[in-house]
Amino acid sequence: MLTSSILYNGQLRTTATHLQSGTVIQTDAPIDNNGKGESFSPTDLVATALGSCMLTIMGINANKNGWNIESTKVSIEKIMGTEPRRIIEVRVVFDFPGEHGLGEKERTILERAALTCPVAKSLHPDLVQNVKFNW
């Protein structure tokens, strides 16, 4: 089953459609790579997918155990390298709300879940995944 279709709109912009839901995402080349930087770049989406996947897997574990991690926020910083141009590091910072009420054991379970999410395990091992959990 196909996941998505992508249309090249010209001027280094694409429109991707998630076929199951019809959700649309536009991408634009970044300013430092001949684009306008008006939307997520493809590499922005890779970095963002890492944080989103980590948080989703944590949410699955939290739901199974009756833990509340609602309002948790994740900040993503993507670091690009050259020769070849590629993502060399993604910095992921989790900020949990003060009222989560989770102990050390629960935190450890959630952190391990995040670090083993499918996107984290799919990225090349040379890509540094710098992850910080602010409980």
mmCIF file of N, CA and C in Angstrom, residues 3-132:
data_model
loop_
_atom_site.group_PDB
_atom_site.id
_atom_site.type_symbol
_atom_site.label_atom_id
_atom_site.label_comp_id
_atom_site.label_asym_id
_atom_site.label_seq_id
_atom_site.Cartn_x
_atom_site.Cartn_y
_atom_site.Cartn_z
ATOM 1 N N THR A 3 2.176 4.985 0.682
ATOM 2 C CA THR A 3 2.097 5.878 1.833
ATOM 3 C C THR A 3 1.725 7.286 1.425
ATOM 4 N N SER A 4 2.397 7.783 0.386
ATOM 5 C CA SER A 4 2.201 9.174 0.008
ATOM 6 C C SER A 4 2.479 9.366 -1.470
ATOM 7 N N SER A 5 2.064 10.533 -1.959
ATOM 8 C CA SER A 5 2.442 10.961 -3.304
ATOM 9 C C SER A 5 3.000 12.373 -3.169
ATOM 10 N N ILE A 6 3.965 12.683 -4.013
ATOM 11 C CA ILE A 6 4.658 13.968 -3.931
ATOM 12 C C ILE A 6 4.652 14.618 -5.312
ATOM 13 N N LEU A 7 4.289 15.886 -5.337
ATOM 14 C CA LEU A 7 4.241 16.660 -6.567
ATOM 15 C C LEU A 7 5.301 17.746 -6.502
ATOM 16 N N TYR A 8 6.115 17.861 -7.546
ATOM 17 C CA TYR A 8 7.068 18.967 -7.632
ATOM 18 C C TYR A 8 6.341 20.169 -8.201
ATOM 19 N N ASN A 9 6.276 21.252 -7.427
ATOM 20 C CA ASN A 9 5.545 22.455 -7.816
ATOM 21 C C ASN A 9 6.395 23.453 -8.585
ATOM 22 N N GLY A 10 7.688 23.213 -8.643
ATOM 23 C CA GLY A 10 8.604 24.179 -9.239
ATOM 24 C C GLY A 10 9.199 25.052 -8.154
ATOM 25 N N GLN A 11 10.221 25.775 -8.500
ATOM 26 C CA GLN A 11 10.901 26.693 -7.587
ATOM 27 C C GLN A 11 11.316 26.007 -6.277
ATOM 28 N N LEU A 12 11.737 24.750 -6.364
ATOM 29 C CA LEU A 12 12.277 23.953 -5.254
ATOM 30 C C LEU A 12 11.242 23.681 -4.156
ATOM 31 N N ARG A 13 9.979 23.616 -4.546
ATOM 32 C CA ARG A 13 8.892 23.362 -3.598
ATOM 33 C C ARG A 13 8.162 22.080 -4.010
ATOM 34 N N THR A 14 7.772 21.286 -2.991
ATOM 35 C CA THR A 14 6.986 20.082 -3.247
ATOM 36 C C THR A 14 5.735 20.097 -2.373
ATOM 37 N N THR A 15 4.753 19.313 -2.797
ATOM 38 C CA THR A 15 3.561 19.075 -1.993
ATOM 39 C C THR A 15 3.427 17.567 -1.839
ATOM 40 N N ALA A 16 3.464 17.113 -0.591
ATOM 41 C CA ALA A 16 3.328 15.689 -0.293
ATOM 42 C C ALA A 16 1.949 15.453 0.306
ATOM 43 N N THR A 17 1.276 14.426 -0.182
ATOM 44 C CA THR A 17 -0.054 14.079 0.319
ATOM 45 C C THR A 17 -0.015 12.699 0.936
ATOM 46 N N HIS A 18 -0.451 12.596 2.193
ATOM 47 C CA HIS A 18 -0.588 11.316 2.876
ATOM 48 C C HIS A 18 -1.848 10.670 2.314
ATOM 49 N N LEU A 19 -1.699 9.527 1.652
ATOM 50 C CA LEU A 19 -2.804 8.969 0.894
ATOM 51 C C LEU A 19 -3.948 8.460 1.771
ATOM 52 N N GLN A 20 -3.665 7.952 2.944
ATOM 53 C CA GLN A 20 -4.734 7.433 3.799
ATOM 54 C C GLN A 20 -5.624 8.546 4.353
ATOM 55 N N SER A 21 -5.011 9.677 4.741
ATOM 56 C CA SER A 21 -5.778 10.737 5.395
ATOM 57 C C SER A 21 -6.041 11.956 4.519
ATOM 58 N N GLY A 22 -5.243 12.127 3.478
ATOM 59 C CA GLY A 22 -5.352 13.324 2.653
ATOM 60 C C GLY A 22 -4.599 14.521 3.215
ATOM 61 N N THR A 23 -3.905 14.339 4.341
ATOM 62 C CA THR A 23 -3.124 15.419 4.934
ATOM 63 C C THR A 23 -2.015 15.838 3.968
ATOM 64 N N VAL A 24 -1.784 17.147 3.889
ATOM 65 C CA VAL A 24 -0.811 17.695 2.947
ATOM 66 C C VAL A 24 0.310 18.398 3.709
ATOM 67 N N ILE A 25 1.541 18.183 3.248
ATOM 68 C CA ILE A 25 2.714 18.879 3.774
ATOM 69 C C ILE A 25 3.455 19.479 2.589
ATOM 70 N N GLN A 26 3.797 20.743 2.691
ATOM 71 C CA GLN A 26 4.642 21.368 1.672
ATOM 72 C C GLN A 26 6.074 21.406 2.163
ATOM 73 N N THR A 27 7.005 21.258 1.248
ATOM 74 C CA THR A 27 8.412 21.463 1.574
ATOM 75 C C THR A 27 8.966 22.551 0.665
ATOM 76 N N ASP A 28 10.016 23.173 1.165
ATOM 77 C CA ASP A 28 10.705 24.202 0.407
ATOM 78 C C ASP A 28 12.192 24.040 0.690
ATOM 79 N N ALA A 29 13.006 24.239 -0.307
ATOM 80 C CA ALA A 29 14.445 24.185 -0.072
ATOM 81 C C ALA A 29 14.829 25.309 0.895
ATOM 82 N N PRO A 30 15.803 25.038 1.777
ATOM 83 C CA PRO A 30 16.220 26.086 2.720
ATOM 84 C C PRO A 30 16.967 27.211 2.007
ATOM 85 N N ILE A 31 17.003 28.349 2.665
ATOM 86 C CA ILE A 31 17.670 29.529 2.096
ATOM 87 C C ILE A 31 19.134 29.231 1.770
ATOM 88 N N ASP A 32 19.807 28.460 2.648
ATOM 89 C CA ASP A 32 21.227 28.180 2.404
ATOM 90 C C ASP A 32 21.455 27.119 1.320
ATOM 91 N N ASN A 33 20.364 26.668 0.683
ATOM 92 C CA ASN A 33 20.498 25.709 -0.415
ATOM 93 C C ASN A 33 19.573 26.107 -1.571
ATOM 94 N N ASN A 34 19.604 27.404 -1.891
ATOM 95 C CA ASN A 34 18.935 27.968 -3.064
ATOM 96 C C ASN A 34 17.421 28.082 -2.965
ATOM 97 N N GLY A 35 16.851 27.875 -1.792
ATOM 98 C CA GLY A 35 15.405 27.935 -1.648
ATOM 99 C C GLY A 35 14.939 29.199 -0.957
ATOM 100 N N LYS A 36 13.644 29.241 -0.699
ATOM 101 C CA LYS A 36 13.040 30.385 -0.024
ATOM 102 C C LYS A 36 12.886 30.154 1.472
ATOM 103 N N GLY A 37 12.981 28.908 1.915
ATOM 104 C CA GLY A 37 12.858 28.603 3.335
ATOM 105 C C GLY A 37 11.487 28.940 3.903
ATOM 106 N N GLU A 38 10.449 28.837 3.098
ATOM 107 C CA GLU A 38 9.112 29.223 3.535
ATOM 108 C C GLU A 38 8.315 28.070 4.146
ATOM 109 N N SER A 39 8.850 26.864 4.101
ATOM 110 C CA SER A 39 8.209 25.680 4.674
ATOM 111 C C SER A 39 9.300 24.774 5.218
ATOM 112 N N PHE A 40 8.882 23.677 5.842
ATOM 113 C CA PHE A 40 9.857 22.666 6.234
ATOM 114 C C PHE A 40 10.676 22.267 5.016
ATOM 115 N N SER A 41 11.970 22.067 5.202
ATOM 116 C CA SER A 41 12.772 21.450 4.150
ATOM 117 C C SER A 41 12.679 19.935 4.336
ATOM 118 N N PRO A 42 13.062 19.155 3.341
ATOM 119 C CA PRO A 42 13.056 17.704 3.534
ATOM 120 C C PRO A 42 13.908 17.261 4.735
ATOM 121 N N THR A 43 15.056 17.906 4.939
ATOM 122 C CA THR A 43 15.875 17.514 6.095
ATOM 123 C C THR A 43 15.255 17.983 7.404
ATOM 124 N N ASP A 44 14.508 19.093 7.382
ATOM 125 C CA ASP A 44 13.744 19.500 8.570
ATOM 126 C C ASP A 44 12.745 18.404 8.945
ATOM 127 N N LEU A 45 12.098 17.832 7.935
ATOM 128 C CA LEU A 45 11.111 16.778 8.183
ATOM 129 C C LEU A 45 11.760 15.540 8.789
ATOM 130 N N VAL A 46 12.958 15.205 8.343
ATOM 131 C CA VAL A 46 13.671 14.052 8.925
ATOM 132 C C VAL A 46 13.929 14.308 10.408
ATOM 133 N N ALA A 47 14.468 15.475 10.723
ATOM 134 C CA ALA A 47 14.771 15.807 12.120
ATOM 135 C C ALA A 47 13.499 15.866 12.957
ATOM 136 N N THR A 48 12.461 16.461 12.402
ATOM 137 C CA THR A 48 11.182 16.565 13.105
ATOM 138 C C THR A 48 10.553 15.191 13.289
ATOM 139 N N ALA A 49 10.691 14.329 12.298
ATOM 140 C CA ALA A 49 10.159 12.965 12.406
ATOM 141 C C ALA A 49 10.807 12.223 13.569
ATOM 142 N N LEU A 50 12.077 12.464 13.818
ATOM 143 C CA LEU A 50 12.749 11.817 14.938
ATOM 144 C C LEU A 50 12.081 12.206 16.253
ATOM 145 N N GLY A 51 11.905 13.485 16.493
ATOM 146 C CA GLY A 51 11.271 13.936 17.733
ATOM 147 C C GLY A 51 9.835 13.471 17.847
ATOM 148 N N SER A 52 9.096 13.533 16.758
ATOM 149 C CA SER A 52 7.699 13.116 16.759
ATOM 150 C C SER A 52 7.574 11.619 17.035
ATOM 151 N N CYS A 53 8.444 10.829 16.435
ATOM 152 C CA CYS A 53 8.436 9.385 16.657
ATOM 153 C C CYS A 53 8.760 9.064 18.109
ATOM 154 N N MET A 54 9.782 9.713 18.646
ATOM 155 C CA MET A 54 10.154 9.479 20.043
ATOM 156 C C MET A 54 8.984 9.777 20.972
ATOM 157 N N LEU A 55 8.336 10.915 20.749
ATOM 158 C CA LEU A 55 7.229 11.316 21.609
ATOM 159 C C LEU A 55 6.026 10.379 21.438
ATOM 160 N N THR A 56 5.782 9.922 20.223
ATOM 161 C CA THR A 56 4.681 8.987 19.972
ATOM 162 C C THR A 56 4.908 7.662 20.684
ATOM 163 N N ILE A 57 6.124 7.125 20.594
ATOM 164 C CA ILE A 57 6.430 5.852 21.256
ATOM 165 C C ILE A 57 6.348 6.011 22.774
ATOM 166 N N MET A 58 6.781 7.143 23.284
ATOM 167 C CA MET A 58 6.620 7.409 24.712
ATOM 168 C C MET A 58 5.141 7.461 25.077
ATOM 169 N N GLY A 59 4.332 8.081 24.231
ATOM 170 C CA GLY A 59 2.895 8.168 24.459
ATOM 171 C C GLY A 59 2.234 6.799 24.477
ATOM 172 N N ILE A 60 2.659 5.910 23.587
ATOM 173 C CA ILE A 60 2.128 4.542 23.571
ATOM 174 C C ILE A 60 2.416 3.861 24.902
ATOM 175 N N ASN A 61 3.656 3.984 25.354
ATOM 176 C CA ASN A 61 4.036 3.378 26.643
ATOM 177 C C ASN A 61 3.290 4.024 27.811
ATOM 178 N N ALA A 62 3.160 5.333 27.777
ATOM 179 C CA ALA A 62 2.450 6.037 28.842
ATOM 180 C C ALA A 62 0.986 5.588 28.893
ATOM 181 N N ASN A 63 0.348 5.511 27.731
ATOM 182 C CA ASN A 63 -1.052 5.083 27.684
ATOM 183 C C ASN A 63 -1.233 3.674 28.239
ATOM 184 N N LYS A 64 -0.325 2.766 27.881
ATOM 185 C CA LYS A 64 -0.417 1.381 28.369
ATOM 186 C C LYS A 64 -0.335 1.302 29.882
ATOM 187 N N ASN A 65 0.401 2.227 30.469
ATOM 188 C CA ASN A 65 0.646 2.194 31.911
ATOM 189 C C ASN A 65 -0.183 3.192 32.708
ATOM 190 N N GLY A 66 -1.027 3.950 32.016
ATOM 191 C CA GLY A 66 -1.856 4.930 32.722
ATOM 192 C C GLY A 66 -1.094 6.148 33.210
ATOM 193 N N TRP A 67 0.019 6.481 32.550
ATOM 194 C CA TRP A 67 0.808 7.654 32.921
ATOM 195 C C TRP A 67 0.398 8.824 32.045
ATOM 196 N N ASN A 68 0.501 10.022 32.567
ATOM 197 C CA ASN A 68 0.117 11.212 31.824
ATOM 198 C C ASN A 68 1.356 12.002 31.395
ATOM 199 N N ILE A 69 1.566 12.086 30.093
ATOM 200 C CA ILE A 69 2.658 12.933 29.582
ATOM 201 C C ILE A 69 2.105 14.018 28.655
ATOM 202 N N GLU A 70 0.800 14.278 28.756
ATOM 203 C CA GLU A 70 0.207 15.348 27.948
ATOM 204 C C GLU A 70 0.916 16.668 28.217
ATOM 205 N N SER A 71 0.968 17.477 27.202
ATOM 206 C CA SER A 71 1.609 18.804 27.218
ATOM 207 C C SER A 71 3.135 18.733 27.212
ATOM 208 N N THR A 72 3.691 17.535 27.018
ATOM 209 C CA THR A 72 5.140 17.430 26.840
ATOM 210 C C THR A 72 5.506 18.099 25.516
ATOM 211 N N LYS A 73 6.574 18.869 25.534
ATOM 212 C CA LYS A 73 7.030 19.565 24.329
ATOM 213 C C LYS A 73 8.420 19.058 23.945
ATOM 214 N N VAL A 74 8.660 19.031 22.661
ATOM 215 C CA VAL A 74 9.956 18.609 22.132
ATOM 216 C C VAL A 74 10.487 19.709 21.228
ATOM 217 N N SER A 75 11.737 20.096 21.443
ATOM 218 C CA SER A 75 12.418 21.069 20.590
ATOM 219 C C SER A 75 13.452 20.325 19.753
ATOM 220 N N ILE A 76 13.531 20.687 18.493
ATOM 221 C CA ILE A 76 14.434 20.013 17.552
ATOM 222 C C ILE A 76 15.409 21.035 16.979
ATOM 223 N N GLU A 77 16.675 20.672 16.972
ATOM 224 C CA GLU A 77 17.685 21.471 16.268
ATOM 225 C C GLU A 77 18.435 20.539 15.330
ATOM 226 N N LYS A 78 18.429 20.899 14.060
ATOM 227 C CA LYS A 78 19.088 20.109 13.025
ATOM 228 C C LYS A 78 20.411 20.777 12.676
ATOM 229 N N ILE A 79 21.482 20.002 12.669
ATOM 230 C CA ILE A 79 22.810 20.513 12.319
ATOM 231 C C ILE A 79 23.219 19.875 10.988
ATOM 232 N N MET A 80 23.524 20.730 10.025
ATOM 233 C CA MET A 80 23.914 20.250 8.703
ATOM 234 C C MET A 80 25.433 20.236 8.566
ATOM 235 N N GLY A 81 25.923 19.280 7.809
ATOM 236 C CA GLY A 81 27.331 19.195 7.464
ATOM 237 C C GLY A 81 27.500 19.393 5.965
ATOM 238 N N THR A 82 28.736 19.432 5.544
ATOM 239 C CA THR A 82 29.039 19.612 4.125
ATOM 240 C C THR A 82 29.926 18.468 3.651
ATOM 241 N N GLU A 83 29.958 18.318 2.357
ATOM 242 C CA GLU A 83 30.842 17.355 1.679
ATOM 243 C C GLU A 83 30.766 15.952 2.256
ATOM 244 N N PRO A 84 29.675 15.268 2.095
ATOM 245 C CA PRO A 84 28.474 15.695 1.381
ATOM 246 C C PRO A 84 27.524 16.462 2.298
ATOM 247 N N ARG A 85 26.669 17.253 1.675
ATOM 248 C CA ARG A 85 25.649 17.977 2.440
ATOM 249 C C ARG A 85 24.706 16.936 3.027
ATOM 250 N N ARG A 86 24.595 16.948 4.353
ATOM 251 C CA ARG A 86 23.767 15.954 5.042
ATOM 252 C C ARG A 86 23.536 16.409 6.473
ATOM 253 N N ILE A 87 22.569 15.780 7.123
ATOM 254 C CA ILE A 87 22.339 16.039 8.543
ATOM 255 C C ILE A 87 23.439 15.311 9.311
ATOM 256 N N ILE A 88 24.167 16.020 10.168
ATOM 257 C CA ILE A 88 25.204 15.355 10.959
ATOM 258 C C ILE A 88 24.791 15.181 12.423
ATOM 259 N N GLU A 89 23.829 15.994 12.873
ATOM 260 C CA GLU A 89 23.375 15.886 14.254
ATOM 261 C C GLU A 89 21.951 16.409 14.367
ATOM 262 N N VAL A 90 21.173 15.739 15.218
ATOM 263 C CA VAL A 90 19.860 16.241 15.591
ATOM 264 C C VAL A 90 19.838 16.335 17.104
ATOM 265 N N ARG A 91 19.557 17.535 17.592
ATOM 266 C CA ARG A 91 19.439 17.753 19.039
ATOM 267 C C ARG A 91 17.955 17.759 19.389
ATOM 268 N N VAL A 92 17.593 16.885 20.297
ATOM 269 C CA VAL A 92 16.201 16.707 20.699
ATOM 270 C C VAL A 92 16.112 17.002 22.195
ATOM 271 N N VAL A 93 15.275 17.962 22.569
ATOM 272 C CA VAL A 93 15.112 18.320 23.980
ATOM 273 C C VAL A 93 13.643 18.142 24.357
ATOM 274 N N PHE A 94 13.406 17.266 25.336
ATOM 275 C CA PHE A 94 12.071 17.029 25.868
ATOM 276 C C PHE A 94 11.867 17.893 27.100
ATOM 277 N N ASP A 95 10.747 18.583 27.153
ATOM 278 C CA ASP A 95 10.359 19.353 28.336
ATOM 279 C C ASP A 95 9.009 18.826 28.806
ATOM 280 N N PHE A 96 9.038 18.153 29.960
ATOM 281 C CA PHE A 96 7.835 17.546 30.518
ATOM 282 C C PHE A 96 7.165 18.522 31.466
ATOM 283 N N PRO A 97 5.823 18.496 31.512
ATOM 284 C CA PRO A 97 5.121 19.380 32.442
ATOM 285 C C PRO A 97 5.422 18.968 33.877
ATOM 286 N N GLY A 98 5.429 19.924 34.770
ATOM 287 C CA GLY A 98 5.767 19.668 36.172
ATOM 288 C C GLY A 98 4.841 18.700 36.873
ATOM 289 N N GLU A 99 3.618 18.548 36.404
ATOM 290 C CA GLU A 99 2.643 17.715 37.110
ATOM 291 C C GLU A 99 2.579 16.278 36.592
ATOM 292 N N HIS A 100 3.609 15.783 35.917
ATOM 293 C CA HIS A 100 3.561 14.428 35.369
ATOM 294 C C HIS A 100 3.539 13.358 36.454
ATOM 295 N N GLY A 101 4.156 13.599 37.603
ATOM 296 C CA GLY A 101 4.107 12.664 38.727
ATOM 297 C C GLY A 101 4.805 11.338 38.497
ATOM 298 N N LEU A 102 5.744 11.290 37.578
ATOM 299 C CA LEU A 102 6.425 10.029 37.266
ATOM 300 C C LEU A 102 7.695 9.882 38.089
ATOM 301 N N GLY A 103 7.916 8.656 38.592
ATOM 302 C CA GLY A 103 9.125 8.356 39.342
ATOM 303 C C GLY A 103 10.266 7.958 38.429
ATOM 304 N N GLU A 104 11.395 7.646 39.037
ATOM 305 C CA GLU A 104 12.604 7.289 38.288
ATOM 306 C C GLU A 104 12.393 6.080 37.381
ATOM 307 N N LYS A 105 11.707 5.063 37.870
ATOM 308 C CA LYS A 105 11.464 3.848 37.075
ATOM 309 C C LYS A 105 10.649 4.177 35.824
ATOM 310 N N GLU A 106 9.583 4.926 35.988
ATOM 311 C CA GLU A 106 8.731 5.296 34.857
ATOM 312 C C GLU A 106 9.486 6.158 33.848
ATOM 313 N N ARG A 107 10.266 7.076 34.361
ATOM 314 C CA ARG A 107 11.064 7.945 33.483
ATOM 315 C C ARG A 107 12.044 7.118 32.655
ATOM 316 N N THR A 108 12.703 6.180 33.296
ATOM 317 C CA THR A 108 13.674 5.322 32.592
ATOM 318 C C THR A 108 12.988 4.532 31.486
ATOM 319 N N ILE A 109 11.820 3.986 31.767
ATOM 320 C CA ILE A 109 11.064 3.229 30.753
ATOM 321 C C ILE A 109 10.744 4.123 29.568
ATOM 322 N N LEU A 110 10.277 5.324 29.833
ATOM 323 C CA LEU A 110 9.909 6.239 28.750
ATOM 324 C C LEU A 110 11.126 6.703 27.960
ATOM 325 N N GLU A 111 12.227 6.978 28.643
ATOM 326 C CA GLU A 111 13.445 7.399 27.944
ATOM 327 C C GLU A 111 13.963 6.290 27.033
ATOM 328 N N ARG A 112 13.967 5.066 27.520
ATOM 329 C CA ARG A 112 14.420 3.936 26.685
ATOM 330 C C ARG A 112 13.511 3.758 25.475
ATOM 331 N N ALA A 113 12.205 3.932 25.700
ATOM 332 C CA ALA A 113 11.266 3.820 24.584
ATOM 333 C C ALA A 113 11.586 4.864 23.516
ATOM 334 N N ALA A 114 11.830 6.098 23.942
ATOM 335 C CA ALA A 114 12.135 7.171 22.998
ATOM 336 C C ALA A 114 13.385 6.856 22.189
ATOM 337 N N LEU A 115 14.414 6.400 22.867
ATOM 338 C CA LEU A 115 15.709 6.169 22.206
ATOM 339 C C LEU A 115 15.697 4.977 21.260
ATOM 340 N N THR A 116 14.653 4.162 21.341
ATOM 341 C CA THR A 116 14.562 2.994 20.459
ATOM 342 C C THR A 116 13.376 3.088 19.502
ATOM 343 N N CYS A 117 12.884 4.298 19.272
ATOM 344 C CA CYS A 117 11.764 4.459 18.346
ATOM 345 C C CYS A 117 12.199 4.072 16.928
ATOM 346 N N PRO A 118 11.254 3.715 16.059
ATOM 347 C CA PRO A 118 11.613 3.269 14.706
ATOM 348 C C PRO A 118 12.436 4.274 13.897
ATOM 349 N N VAL A 119 12.149 5.561 14.016
ATOM 350 C CA VAL A 119 12.940 6.540 13.259
ATOM 351 C C VAL A 119 14.363 6.577 13.784
ATOM 352 N N ALA A 120 14.531 6.586 15.100
ATOM 353 C CA ALA A 120 15.885 6.601 15.686
ATOM 354 C C ALA A 120 16.690 5.408 15.205
ATOM 355 N N LYS A 121 16.041 4.259 15.106
ATOM 356 C CA LYS A 121 16.730 3.033 14.684
ATOM 357 C C LYS A 121 16.917 2.952 13.172
ATOM 358 N N SER A 122 16.228 3.819 12.430
ATOM 359 C CA SER A 122 16.331 3.814 10.966
ATOM 360 C C SER A 122 17.392 4.760 10.437
ATOM 361 N N LEU A 123 17.786 5.732 11.244
ATOM 362 C CA LEU A 123 18.772 6.717 10.795
ATOM 363 C C LEU A 123 20.179 6.133 10.835
ATOM 364 N N HIS A 124 21.030 6.628 9.967
ATOM 365 C CA HIS A 124 22.410 6.139 9.879
ATOM 366 C C HIS A 124 23.125 6.334 11.214
ATOM 367 N N PRO A 125 23.925 5.369 11.634
ATOM 368 C CA PRO A 125 24.612 5.501 12.926
ATOM 369 C C PRO A 125 25.594 6.669 13.007
ATOM 370 N N ASP A 126 26.039 7.215 11.879
ATOM 371 C CA ASP A 126 26.920 8.383 11.904
ATOM 372 C C ASP A 126 26.175 9.665 12.293
ATOM 373 N N LEU A 127 24.855 9.663 12.173
ATOM 374 C CA LEU A 127 24.070 10.830 12.544
ATOM 375 C C LEU A 127 23.940 10.853 14.065
ATOM 376 N N VAL A 128 24.467 11.887 14.671
ATOM 377 C CA VAL A 128 24.436 12.017 16.141
ATOM 378 C C VAL A 128 23.035 12.390 16.573
ATOM 379 N N GLN A 129 22.493 11.595 17.479
ATOM 380 C CA GLN A 129 21.180 11.874 18.077
ATOM 381 C C GLN A 129 21.446 12.296 19.526
ATOM 382 N N ASN A 130 21.458 13.598 19.733
ATOM 383 C CA ASN A 130 21.742 14.180 21.042
ATOM 384 C C ASN A 130 20.403 14.460 21.720
ATOM 385 N N VAL A 131 20.048 13.636 22.702
ATOM 386 C CA VAL A 131 18.720 13.698 23.308
ATOM 387 C C VAL A 131 18.823 14.072 24.785
ATOM 388 N N LYS A 132 18.002 15.040 25.184
ATOM 389 C CA LYS A 132 17.990 15.500 26.578
ATOM 390 C C LYS A 132 16.553 15.450 27.086
#
